[in-house]
Coordinates of C-alpha atoms in Angstrom, one line a residue:
M1 CA -0.3 -0.2 0.3
S2 CA 1.9 2.8 -1.3
T3 CA -0.3 5.8 -0.2
H4 CA -1.5 6.7 3.5
T5 CA -5.4 6.9 1.8
D6 CA -4.9 3.1 0.8
R7 CA -3.6 2.1 4.3
L8 CA -6.6 4.0 6.0
A9 CA -9.0 2.2 3.5
A10 CA -7.3 -0.9 4.1
F11 CA -7.1 -0.6 8.0
R12 CA -11.1 -0.1 7.6
Q13 CA -11.9 -3.0 6.2
Q14 CA -9.6 -4.8 8.7
L15 CA -11.5 -3.5 11.6
A16 CA -14.9 -4.6 9.9
A17 CA -13.5 -8.0 9.7
Q18 CA -12.8 -8.0 13.5
G19 CA -16.2 -6.6 13.9
L20 CA -15.0 -3.2 15.2
D21 CA -16.6 0.2 14.4
G22 CA -13.7 2.1 15.3
F23 CA -9.9 1.8 16.9
V24 CA -7.5 4.2 18.7
I25 CA -4.1 4.2 17.8
P26 CA -1.5 5.7 20.4
L27 CA 2.1 6.6 19.6
T28 CA 4.1 4.3 22.0
D29 CA 4.6 0.7 22.7
E30 CA 4.2 -1.8 25.5
H31 CA 6.5 -0.4 27.8
M32 CA 4.6 3.2 27.4
S33 CA 7.9 4.7 25.8
E34 CA 8.2 8.2 24.4
Y35 CA 10.3 7.2 21.6
V36 CA 9.6 3.7 20.0
G37 CA 11.5 1.0 17.8
S38 CA 10.2 1.0 14.3
Y39 CA 8.1 -2.1 14.9
A40 CA 5.8 0.0 17.2
Q41 CA 5.4 2.9 14.4
R42 CA 1.6 2.5 13.9
L43 CA 0.7 6.0 14.0
G44 CA 3.5 7.0 11.7
W45 CA 2.8 4.1 9.1
L46 CA -1.1 4.7 9.1
T47 CA -1.2 8.6 9.1
G48 CA 2.2 9.5 7.9
F49 CA 2.7 12.2 11.3
E50 CA 6.8 11.6 12.1
G51 CA 6.2 13.6 15.5
S52 CA 7.4 11.7 18.8
A53 CA 3.9 12.3 20.5
G54 CA 0.2 11.7 19.2
S55 CA -2.7 9.5 19.1
A56 CA -5.1 8.6 16.8
A57 CA -9.1 7.5 16.8
V58 CA -10.8 6.1 13.6
L59 CA -14.2 5.2 12.7
E60 CA -16.0 4.1 9.7
T61 CA -16.3 7.1 7.9
Q62 CA -14.3 9.8 10.2
A63 CA -10.8 9.9 11.6
A64 CA -9.0 12.4 13.8
I65 CA -5.4 12.7 14.6
F66 CA -4.4 14.3 18.4
T67 CA -1.2 16.4 18.8
D68 CA 0.0 19.4 21.2
G69 CA 1.3 22.5 20.5
R70 CA 4.7 21.6 19.5
Y71 CA 3.2 19.7 16.4
T72 CA 0.5 22.4 15.2
L73 CA 2.3 22.9 11.9
Q74 CA 4.2 19.9 11.6
V75 CA 0.9 17.4 11.5
R76 CA -0.8 19.6 8.8
Q77 CA 2.2 19.3 6.3
Q78 CA 2.0 15.4 7.1
V79 CA -1.2 14.3 7.7
D80 CA -3.9 14.4 4.7
G81 CA -6.5 16.8 5.8
A82 CA -9.1 15.5 3.6
H83 CA -8.9 12.1 5.8
W84 CA -8.0 13.2 9.1
S85 CA -9.3 15.8 11.3
Y86 CA -6.5 17.9 13.5
E87 CA -7.5 18.3 17.0
P88 CA -5.4 20.0 19.6
V89 CA -4.2 18.4 22.8
P90 CA -4.9 18.8 25.9
E91 CA -8.4 20.7 24.8
S92 CA -9.3 17.6 23.1
S93 CA -8.7 13.5 23.1
P94 CA -9.7 10.3 21.8
A95 CA -12.3 9.7 24.4
D96 CA -13.7 13.3 24.0
W97 CA -14.1 12.8 20.1
L98 CA -15.3 9.4 20.0
K99 CA -17.8 10.2 22.6
A100 CA -19.0 13.1 20.3
H101 CA -18.8 10.9 17.0
A102 CA -19.2 7.4 17.8
K103 CA -22.9 6.2 17.2
A104 CA -24.7 4.0 20.0
G105 CA -23.9 0.4 20.0
A106 CA -20.4 1.2 18.2
R107 CA -17.7 -1.2 19.2
I108 CA -14.6 0.7 19.4
G109 CA -11.2 -1.7 19.6
Y110 CA -8.0 -1.0 21.5
D111 CA -4.7 -2.7 22.1
P112 CA -3.9 -3.4 26.0
W113 CA -0.8 -3.7 25.5
L114 CA -0.3 -0.2 24.2
H115 CA -2.8 1.8 26.6
R116 CA -2.5 2.6 30.5
G117 CA -5.3 1.0 32.9
D118 CA -6.6 4.7 33.5
W119 CA -7.0 5.3 30.1
V120 CA -9.0 2.2 29.9
K121 CA -11.6 2.8 32.4
K122 CA -12.2 6.6 31.7
T123 CA -12.7 6.0 28.0
R124 CA -14.9 2.6 28.7
E125 CA -17.1 5.1 31.0
M126 CA -17.2 7.7 28.5
L127 CA -18.2 5.5 25.5
A128 CA -20.9 3.9 27.7
A129 CA -22.5 6.8 28.5
K130 CA -22.6 7.5 24.7
G131 CA -24.1 3.4 24.4
A132 CA -20.9 2.5 23.0
E133 CA -18.5 -0.1 23.9
L134 CA -14.6 -0.1 24.6
V135 CA -13.1 -3.6 23.4
A136 CA -9.9 -5.0 24.0
V137 CA -8.4 -7.1 21.0
A138 CA -5.7 -9.5 21.1
D139 CA -4.6 -9.2 17.6
N140 CA -3.9 -5.3 16.7
P141 CA -5.7 -4.7 13.1
I142 CA -2.9 -2.2 12.3
D143 CA -0.4 -5.5 12.4
A144 CA -2.8 -7.5 10.1
V145 CA -2.4 -4.8 7.4
W146 CA 1.3 -3.6 7.9
T147 CA 2.7 -6.4 5.6
D148 CA 6.2 -5.2 5.9
K149 CA 6.5 -4.3 9.6
P150 CA 9.5 -4.3 10.8
Q151 CA 10.5 -6.9 13.4
P152 CA 11.7 -5.7 17.0
S153 CA 15.5 -5.5 17.1
K154 CA 17.5 -8.7 18.0
A155 CA 20.6 -6.5 18.9
A156 CA 22.5 -7.8 21.9
L157 CA 22.4 -6.1 25.4
I158 CA 25.5 -4.6 26.7
V159 CA 26.6 -4.1 30.0
H160 CA 26.9 -0.3 31.5
P161 CA 30.1 -0.2 33.4
E162 CA 29.8 0.2 37.3
R163 CA 32.6 3.2 36.9
L164 CA 30.0 5.3 35.0
A165 CA 26.8 4.0 36.4
G166 CA 28.5 4.6 39.7
R167 CA 26.6 1.8 41.5
S168 CA 26.1 -2.0 41.1
S169 CA 23.3 -3.7 39.9
A170 CA 23.1 -5.9 42.9
D171 CA 22.9 -2.7 45.1
K172 CA 20.3 -1.4 43.4
R173 CA 17.8 -4.2 43.4
Q174 CA 18.7 -4.5 47.0
A175 CA 17.4 -1.0 47.6
V176 CA 14.0 -1.9 45.4
A177 CA 14.0 -5.0 47.8
D178 CA 14.2 -2.8 51.1
W179 CA 11.5 -0.5 49.4
L180 CA 9.1 -3.6 48.8
G181 CA 9.6 -4.4 52.5
E182 CA 8.3 -0.9 53.2
Q183 CA 5.4 -1.4 50.9
G184 CA 4.5 -4.5 52.2
A185 CA 4.6 -6.2 48.6
D186 CA 6.4 -9.4 47.5
A187 CA 7.7 -7.8 43.8
A188 CA 7.6 -5.0 41.5
V189 CA 6.8 -4.7 38.2
L190 CA 9.3 -2.9 36.0
A191 CA 7.8 -2.2 32.7
A192 CA 9.5 1.1 31.7
L193 CA 12.6 0.3 29.5
D194 CA 14.9 3.1 31.0
S195 CA 14.4 1.9 34.4
I196 CA 15.2 -1.7 33.6
A197 CA 18.3 -0.6 32.0
W198 CA 19.5 1.6 35.0
T199 CA 18.3 -1.0 37.6
F200 CA 20.5 -3.6 35.5
N201 CA 22.9 -1.7 34.5
L202 CA 22.3 -2.5 30.7
R203 CA 22.0 -0.3 27.6
G204 CA 21.0 -1.5 24.4
S205 CA 20.3 -0.5 20.7
D206 CA 16.7 -1.3 20.2
V207 CA 15.0 2.0 20.3
A208 CA 16.7 4.7 17.6
R209 CA 18.6 7.5 20.0
T210 CA 17.8 5.9 23.1
P211 CA 20.4 3.5 24.6
V212 CA 17.6 0.8 25.6
G213 CA 16.8 -2.7 25.1
L214 CA 13.4 -4.4 24.9
A215 CA 12.6 -6.4 28.0
F216 CA 10.4 -6.7 31.1
A217 CA 11.5 -7.3 34.5
L218 CA 10.0 -8.4 38.1
V219 CA 12.2 -7.4 41.4
H220 CA 11.4 -9.4 44.2
S221 CA 11.6 -8.5 48.0
D222 CA 14.9 -11.2 48.6
G223 CA 16.7 -8.7 45.9
T224 CA 16.5 -11.4 43.5
A225 CA 15.1 -10.8 39.9
D226 CA 13.5 -11.9 36.8
L227 CA 14.6 -10.4 33.3
F228 CA 12.4 -11.2 30.3
V229 CA 14.4 -10.6 27.2
E230 CA 14.9 -12.5 23.8
G231 CA 17.7 -15.2 24.2
E232 CA 19.3 -14.1 21.1
K233 CA 20.0 -10.5 23.2
V234 CA 21.9 -12.6 25.9
T235 CA 25.6 -12.9 25.8
A236 CA 28.1 -14.6 28.3
E237 CA 29.2 -11.3 29.6
L238 CA 25.8 -10.2 30.3
R239 CA 25.3 -13.5 32.1
Q240 CA 28.2 -13.1 34.3
H241 CA 27.3 -9.6 34.8
L242 CA 23.5 -10.3 36.2
G243 CA 25.0 -13.1 38.2
N244 CA 23.2 -15.9 39.9
G245 CA 20.5 -13.3 41.3
V246 CA 18.6 -12.7 38.0
R247 CA 17.1 -15.2 36.7
L248 CA 16.6 -14.8 32.7
H249 CA 13.5 -15.8 30.5
E250 CA 12.2 -15.1 27.4
R251 CA 10.3 -12.1 26.7
A252 CA 7.4 -13.8 25.5
D253 CA 7.0 -15.9 28.7
F254 CA 6.5 -12.6 30.6
T255 CA 2.5 -12.4 30.8
A256 CA 2.9 -16.4 31.9
K257 CA 5.1 -15.4 34.8
L258 CA 2.6 -13.0 35.7
G259 CA -0.1 -15.8 36.0
E260 CA 2.1 -17.3 38.5
L261 CA 2.0 -14.5 41.2
G262 CA -1.6 -15.4 42.4
G263 CA -1.7 -14.3 46.1
K264 CA 1.3 -12.1 45.9
T265 CA 1.3 -8.4 46.4
V266 CA 2.7 -6.7 43.4
A267 CA 3.6 -3.0 42.9
V268 CA 2.7 -1.8 39.7
D269 CA 3.3 1.9 38.1
P270 CA -0.2 2.8 36.5
E271 CA 1.6 5.5 34.6
R272 CA 4.6 3.4 33.4
S273 CA 2.7 0.2 32.7
V274 CA 0.1 -0.9 30.3
A275 CA -3.4 -2.1 31.0
A276 CA -2.4 -5.8 29.7
I277 CA 0.1 -5.9 32.9
S278 CA -2.6 -5.4 35.4
E279 CA -5.0 -7.3 33.9
A280 CA -2.9 -10.4 33.8
L281 CA -2.2 -10.1 37.6
E282 CA -6.0 -9.4 38.4
G283 CA -6.7 -12.3 36.5
A284 CA -3.9 -14.6 38.4
G285 CA -5.5 -13.2 41.7
A286 CA -2.5 -11.0 42.9
K287 CA -2.8 -8.0 44.6
I288 CA -1.9 -4.9 43.0
I289 CA -0.7 -2.0 45.0
A290 CA -0.6 1.3 42.5
L291 CA 2.9 2.8 43.1
R292 CA 5.1 4.8 41.3
D293 CA 8.1 2.7 39.8
P294 CA 10.6 2.7 42.7
T295 CA 13.9 3.4 40.3
V296 CA 12.2 6.6 38.9
L297 CA 13.4 9.1 41.5
P298 CA 16.9 7.2 42.1
R299 CA 17.6 7.2 38.5
A300 CA 16.8 11.2 38.1
I301 CA 18.9 12.2 41.2
K302 CA 22.5 11.1 39.7
N303 CA 25.3 10.1 41.7
E304 CA 28.8 11.6 41.9
A305 CA 29.9 9.0 39.1
E306 CA 27.2 10.0 36.8
I307 CA 27.2 13.9 37.3
A308 CA 31.3 13.7 36.4
G309 CA 30.4 11.8 33.3
Q310 CA 27.6 14.1 32.5
R311 CA 29.8 17.2 33.0
A312 CA 32.9 15.5 30.7
A313 CA 30.1 14.6 28.2
Q314 CA 29.0 18.3 27.8
T315 CA 32.2 19.8 27.8
R316 CA 33.1 17.7 24.6
D317 CA 29.8 18.4 23.1
G318 CA 30.2 22.0 23.6
A319 CA 33.5 21.6 21.5
V320 CA 31.6 20.0 18.8
M321 CA 28.8 22.7 18.7
T322 CA 31.7 25.6 19.0
R323 CA 33.0 23.6 15.7
F324 CA 30.0 23.7 14.2
L325 CA 28.8 26.6 14.7
K326 CA 32.0 28.3 13.1
W327 CA 31.4 26.1 10.2
V328 CA 27.9 27.6 9.9
A329 CA 29.1 31.0 10.0
E330 CA 31.9 30.3 7.3
H331 CA 29.7 28.2 5.0
E332 CA 26.0 29.9 5.7
G333 CA 25.4 31.2 1.8
E334 CA 25.9 27.1 0.6
L335 CA 24.1 25.4 3.5
D336 CA 20.7 24.2 3.6
E337 CA 18.7 22.2 6.8
L338 CA 20.2 18.6 5.7
K339 CA 23.6 19.7 4.9
A340 CA 23.7 21.4 8.3
S341 CA 22.7 18.8 10.3
D342 CA 24.9 15.8 8.3
R343 CA 27.6 18.0 9.2
L344 CA 26.8 18.3 12.9
E345 CA 26.7 14.5 13.2
A346 CA 29.5 13.8 11.4
I347 CA 31.6 16.3 13.8
R348 CA 29.8 14.5 16.7
R349 CA 31.1 11.1 15.8
E350 CA 34.7 11.9 15.2
D351 CA 34.2 11.4 19.4
P352 CA 34.9 7.6 19.8
T353 CA 32.9 7.5 23.0
L354 CA 29.4 8.8 21.0
R355 CA 27.3 5.9 20.7
D356 CA 24.2 7.5 18.8
L357 CA 22.5 10.6 18.7
S358 CA 20.2 11.5 21.5
F359 CA 17.2 12.5 19.1
D360 CA 16.8 13.0 15.6
S361 CA 18.3 16.9 15.0
I362 CA 16.1 19.9 14.7
S363 CA 17.8 21.8 12.0
A364 CA 15.2 24.3 11.1
F365 CA 15.7 27.4 8.8
G366 CA 13.3 30.6 8.9
A367 CA 9.8 29.5 8.9
N368 CA 10.7 25.7 9.5
A369 CA 12.1 26.9 12.9
A370 CA 8.4 28.1 13.7
S371 CA 7.5 24.4 14.5
P372 CA 9.3 23.3 17.5
H373 CA 9.7 20.1 16.8
Y374 CA 10.1 20.3 13.3
H375 CA 12.3 17.5 11.4
S376 CA 13.6 18.2 8.0
T377 CA 13.0 15.7 5.4
E378 CA 14.5 15.6 1.4
K379 CA 10.7 17.1 1.0
S380 CA 10.6 20.2 3.3
N381 CA 14.7 21.2 3.1
V382 CA 15.4 24.3 2.4
P383 CA 18.5 26.1 1.5
F384 CA 19.9 29.2 3.9
R385 CA 18.5 32.9 2.9
P386 CA 19.9 36.1 4.0
G387 CA 17.8 37.7 6.5
S388 CA 16.3 35.2 8.8
L389 CA 17.6 32.7 11.5
Y390 CA 18.7 29.2 11.7
L391 CA 17.8 27.2 14.8
I392 CA 19.7 23.7 15.9
D393 CA 18.5 21.6 18.3
S394 CA 20.6 18.4 18.8
G395 CA 22.5 16.2 21.1
G396 CA 24.3 13.0 21.5
Q397 CA 24.5 9.6 23.3
Y398 CA 28.0 9.3 25.1
E399 CA 28.8 6.4 27.2
D400 CA 29.3 9.0 29.9
G401 CA 26.4 11.5 29.3
T402 CA 23.3 12.6 27.4
T403 CA 23.4 16.0 25.8
D404 CA 20.8 18.2 24.4
I405 CA 21.4 21.6 23.1
T406 CA 19.7 24.3 21.2
R407 CA 21.3 27.5 19.5
T408 CA 19.8 29.9 17.3
V409 CA 22.1 31.9 15.0
A410 CA 21.6 35.0 12.5
V411 CA 22.1 34.1 8.9
G412 CA 22.7 37.6 7.3
E413 CA 21.2 40.8 8.9
P414 CA 18.2 39.9 11.1
S415 CA 15.3 42.0 11.6
Q416 CA 14.9 44.1 14.5
E417 CA 11.8 42.1 15.5
M418 CA 14.1 39.1 15.9
R419 CA 16.8 40.5 17.9
E420 CA 14.5 41.9 20.6
R421 CA 12.5 38.5 20.5
F422 CA 15.4 36.6 20.8
T423 CA 16.9 38.7 23.7
R424 CA 13.5 38.1 25.6
V425 CA 14.0 34.6 25.1
L426 CA 17.7 35.0 26.5
Q427 CA 16.4 36.7 29.3
G428 CA 13.7 34.0 30.3
H429 CA 16.9 31.6 29.9
I430 CA 18.9 33.6 32.6
A431 CA 16.1 33.9 34.9
I432 CA 15.8 29.9 35.2
D433 CA 19.6 29.7 35.2
R434 CA 20.1 32.2 37.9
A435 CA 17.0 30.9 40.3
L436 CA 17.1 30.5 43.8
F437 CA 14.5 28.6 45.6
P438 CA 13.8 26.5 48.6
K439 CA 13.8 22.8 48.3
G440 CA 10.5 21.4 48.0
T441 CA 10.2 23.8 44.9
R442 CA 8.4 22.3 41.9
G443 CA 9.4 23.1 38.1
G444 CA 5.8 24.3 37.7
Q445 CA 6.8 27.2 40.4
L446 CA 9.8 27.8 38.1
D447 CA 7.9 27.6 34.4
S448 CA 6.7 31.6 34.8
F449 CA 10.4 32.6 35.4
A450 CA 11.1 32.1 31.6
R451 CA 8.1 33.5 30.3
R452 CA 7.7 36.5 32.1
P453 CA 10.0 38.5 29.5
L454 CA 7.7 37.2 26.7
W455 CA 4.6 37.4 28.6
E456 CA 5.5 41.3 29.0
A457 CA 5.5 41.8 25.5
G458 CA 2.0 39.8 25.0
L459 CA 4.2 36.7 23.6
D460 CA 4.8 33.1 24.8
Y461 CA 5.5 29.5 23.6
A462 CA 3.6 26.2 23.4
H463 CA 5.9 24.1 25.2
G464 CA 7.4 23.1 28.4
T465 CA 10.6 25.2 29.7
G466 CA 12.6 22.4 30.8
H467 CA 12.8 18.4 31.0
G468 CA 14.7 16.0 32.8
V469 CA 17.6 14.6 30.9
G470 CA 18.8 10.7 31.6
S471 CA 22.3 9.5 32.3
F472 CA 23.1 7.8 29.1
L473 CA 19.7 7.1 28.9
S474 CA 16.8 9.2 27.9
V475 CA 16.8 12.5 26.5
H476 CA 13.4 13.0 28.0
E477 CA 13.4 12.0 31.5
G478 CA 11.2 12.1 34.3
P479 CA 9.8 12.8 36.7
Q480 CA 11.2 16.3 37.0
R481 CA 9.9 19.0 34.6
I482 CA 9.7 22.6 34.3
A483 CA 6.6 23.5 32.8
P484 CA 3.2 24.3 33.7
V485 CA 1.4 22.2 36.3
G486 CA -1.6 19.7 34.6
G487 CA -2.6 20.1 31.1
A488 CA 0.0 18.5 28.2
Y489 CA 2.9 19.1 30.4
A490 CA 2.9 16.3 33.1
G491 CA 5.7 16.6 35.8
G492 CA 5.5 20.5 36.7
D493 CA 4.6 19.4 40.1
E494 CA 7.5 17.1 40.8
P495 CA 9.8 18.6 43.6
L496 CA 13.2 19.4 42.3
Q497 CA 16.4 17.9 44.1
A498 CA 19.6 18.3 44.2
G499 CA 21.2 15.9 41.6
M500 CA 18.5 16.2 39.0
I501 CA 19.5 17.4 35.5
L502 CA 17.0 19.5 33.4
S503 CA 16.9 21.2 30.3
N504 CA 16.4 25.3 30.6
E505 CA 15.3 26.0 27.0
P506 CA 12.7 28.8 26.5
G507 CA 11.6 29.9 23.0
Y508 CA 9.4 31.7 20.6
Y509 CA 7.9 30.8 17.5
K510 CA 6.3 33.2 15.0
E511 CA 4.3 31.1 12.2
G512 CA 5.4 31.5 8.8
E513 CA 8.5 33.6 9.6
Y514 CA 11.1 31.9 12.1
G515 CA 11.7 30.3 15.5
I516 CA 13.8 30.9 18.4
R517 CA 14.9 28.6 21.2
I518 CA 17.9 28.8 23.5
E519 CA 18.7 25.6 25.2
N520 CA 21.6 24.5 28.1
L521 CA 21.0 21.7 30.6
V522 CA 21.5 22.3 34.4
L523 CA 22.3 20.4 37.3
V524 CA 20.2 21.0 40.5
V525 CA 22.6 21.6 43.5
E526 CA 22.4 23.0 46.8
K527 CA 23.4 26.5 47.3
E528 CA 24.3 28.8 50.0
V529 CA 22.3 31.8 50.8
P530 CA 23.6 34.2 53.3
G531 CA 20.6 34.9 56.0
A532 CA 18.5 31.9 54.5
E533 CA 16.1 30.6 56.7
K534 CA 15.6 27.1 55.1
P535 CA 17.9 25.0 52.9
M536 CA 18.4 26.2 49.3
L537 CA 18.6 25.2 45.7
G538 CA 20.0 26.7 42.6
F539 CA 21.1 25.3 39.1
E540 CA 24.6 24.7 37.8
T541 CA 25.2 24.9 34.2
L542 CA 26.5 22.3 32.4
T543 CA 26.4 23.2 29.0
F544 CA 28.6 25.5 27.3
A545 CA 28.6 26.9 23.6
P546 CA 28.5 30.4 22.2
I547 CA 25.3 32.3 22.2
D548 CA 24.8 34.7 19.1
R549 CA 25.6 38.0 20.4
R550 CA 24.6 39.6 16.9
L551 CA 21.1 38.4 18.1
I552 CA 21.2 40.4 21.5
V553 CA 19.6 44.0 22.2
T554 CA 22.3 44.6 24.9
G555 CA 20.4 47.9 26.2
M556 CA 17.3 45.3 26.8
L557 CA 19.1 43.6 29.3
S558 CA 19.5 44.6 33.2
E559 CA 23.0 44.7 34.6
A560 CA 23.0 41.8 36.1
E561 CA 21.8 40.1 32.9
R562 CA 24.8 41.5 30.9
Q563 CA 27.1 40.2 33.3
W564 CA 25.5 36.9 33.1
V565 CA 26.2 36.7 29.2
D566 CA 29.8 38.0 29.9
A567 CA 30.2 35.3 32.8
Y568 CA 29.0 32.6 30.5
H569 CA 31.0 33.5 27.6
A570 CA 34.1 33.7 29.5
E571 CA 33.6 29.9 31.2
V572 CA 32.7 29.1 27.6
V573 CA 36.3 29.7 26.6
R574 CA 37.9 28.4 29.9
R575 CA 36.4 25.3 29.3
I576 CA 36.0 24.6 25.8
G577 CA 38.9 26.4 24.4
P578 CA 41.7 24.0 25.5
G579 CA 40.0 21.1 23.3
L580 CA 40.1 23.3 19.9
G581 CA 42.7 24.1 17.7
A582 CA 44.1 27.5 17.5
E583 CA 42.0 29.0 14.8
E584 CA 38.8 27.8 16.4
R585 CA 39.9 28.9 19.5
A586 CA 40.8 32.5 18.1
W587 CA 36.9 32.1 16.5
L588 CA 35.7 31.3 20.0
E589 CA 37.0 33.9 21.8
E590 CA 35.5 36.2 19.3
Q591 CA 32.3 35.2 20.0
C592 CA 32.4 35.3 23.5
A593 CA 33.8 38.7 23.5
P594 CA 32.0 40.8 26.3
L595 CA 28.8 42.7 25.3

């Protein structure tokens, strides 16, 4: 089926064959992952949408695709509006849309391995009010018509050394066992791939840009564990690393093992586990306690070894970005988006510790940069032209750390409006970087710091200000975020703690014209504040690369903001300069001259 129109028609025929009047298609996998392997890209295959977050609902004669503000432009470019209605999140959802459009008596299908239990409960109740029924399917109807669907990766798992992990797998498993004892539980289900990778000190290559392996795990109150992974992925080194405390099983045996836990008390994270897991445990007679995955917070609070690795990786990556930005400045008249991103990847891959990019680079010029999560293709690729802005958001998966950095640079002479709005974004970035806050402060309480300079001009941006970042793991890691509480940006109500790493990335996007974002990674650290009556926290900057001074309206900055820019650039030269050649260092020093 060469066109998405053909695919939608074939899918509807398959729904009818399975006795269904509709179906819900999320963009996730059986681990509730944000980024998924090619075998799980069902939404993209059906609709053409290439973003990293979204969902769809299909009925007999109508269909809708649901995306948040990051993808407002992209979804319209990639998904045919003649067949799909564009629905905004969080204002709408598949459940809301189905309640409004499904007929009484309709049977709406869902795959229980791709949805959370709370979603199933809520959607079932909403459809029941309409006289419609939500029906679990054993066989996903997309898989029946996706004839050339890729198979899950068979790549071997690799051991993440303790010198980089900072803790042994046995120590982490014992911490989970101690937690289970406190909760009065016998076992915990680990379904999130980054949780499993962190707990067992494993990494993999089963998901593009995220170094995880496809697996499930059960950790027991005695500190032992069952790891469910395809046998082809297990090496002798892996067996030795895991030791006798970890029993290995085929991944396909996970459901059967859940069926053996009757009479046991099992901790299940309702946010990170699919409905099928809870249904299997309930069917076996297990008692489920809904608790957050016990590895989430320890994984987010980096230990000394992880922090040291991140600092080293960020410094090397800053040198990569400096070399790239110099190259862009020298070749801007002959570049396009793909040439630029290809060059940046080539420079990154010169580092022998690089294992992958941390996400597909967002290399966006002019109007394309107005879509925050734009992805350049041969079809959308545009050449650089004088008088606009180039935005590059990129990162690397190094064995000692995960990087994520955005820089926006002028190509030719920028307009005064571009400079003023860039300066407002910079002011918001500085406000986050300089923030001091008492322990217990949530990320949502800081989010408005970054927006205030934009709000004062009647401007804003439709994404969070900061996300958590893993240690050679997911570039988007919870639970912490700097984002409005509620809505599409869950996590803004998580208290920030020393050791957490977040991005600091306010932006501004003018549809049809240009986009701006400035992003560094920051580490939450304890701060000494004279006269403070309670323990205080703040941020340590981890990312070092020049900010385009041509885009800064110096007169808009306060004295403290000017001092921040000059101090930051001085630190960029100090940290990055020694790793550059003489010509590159001279260029960097020029870019980082005091305002």
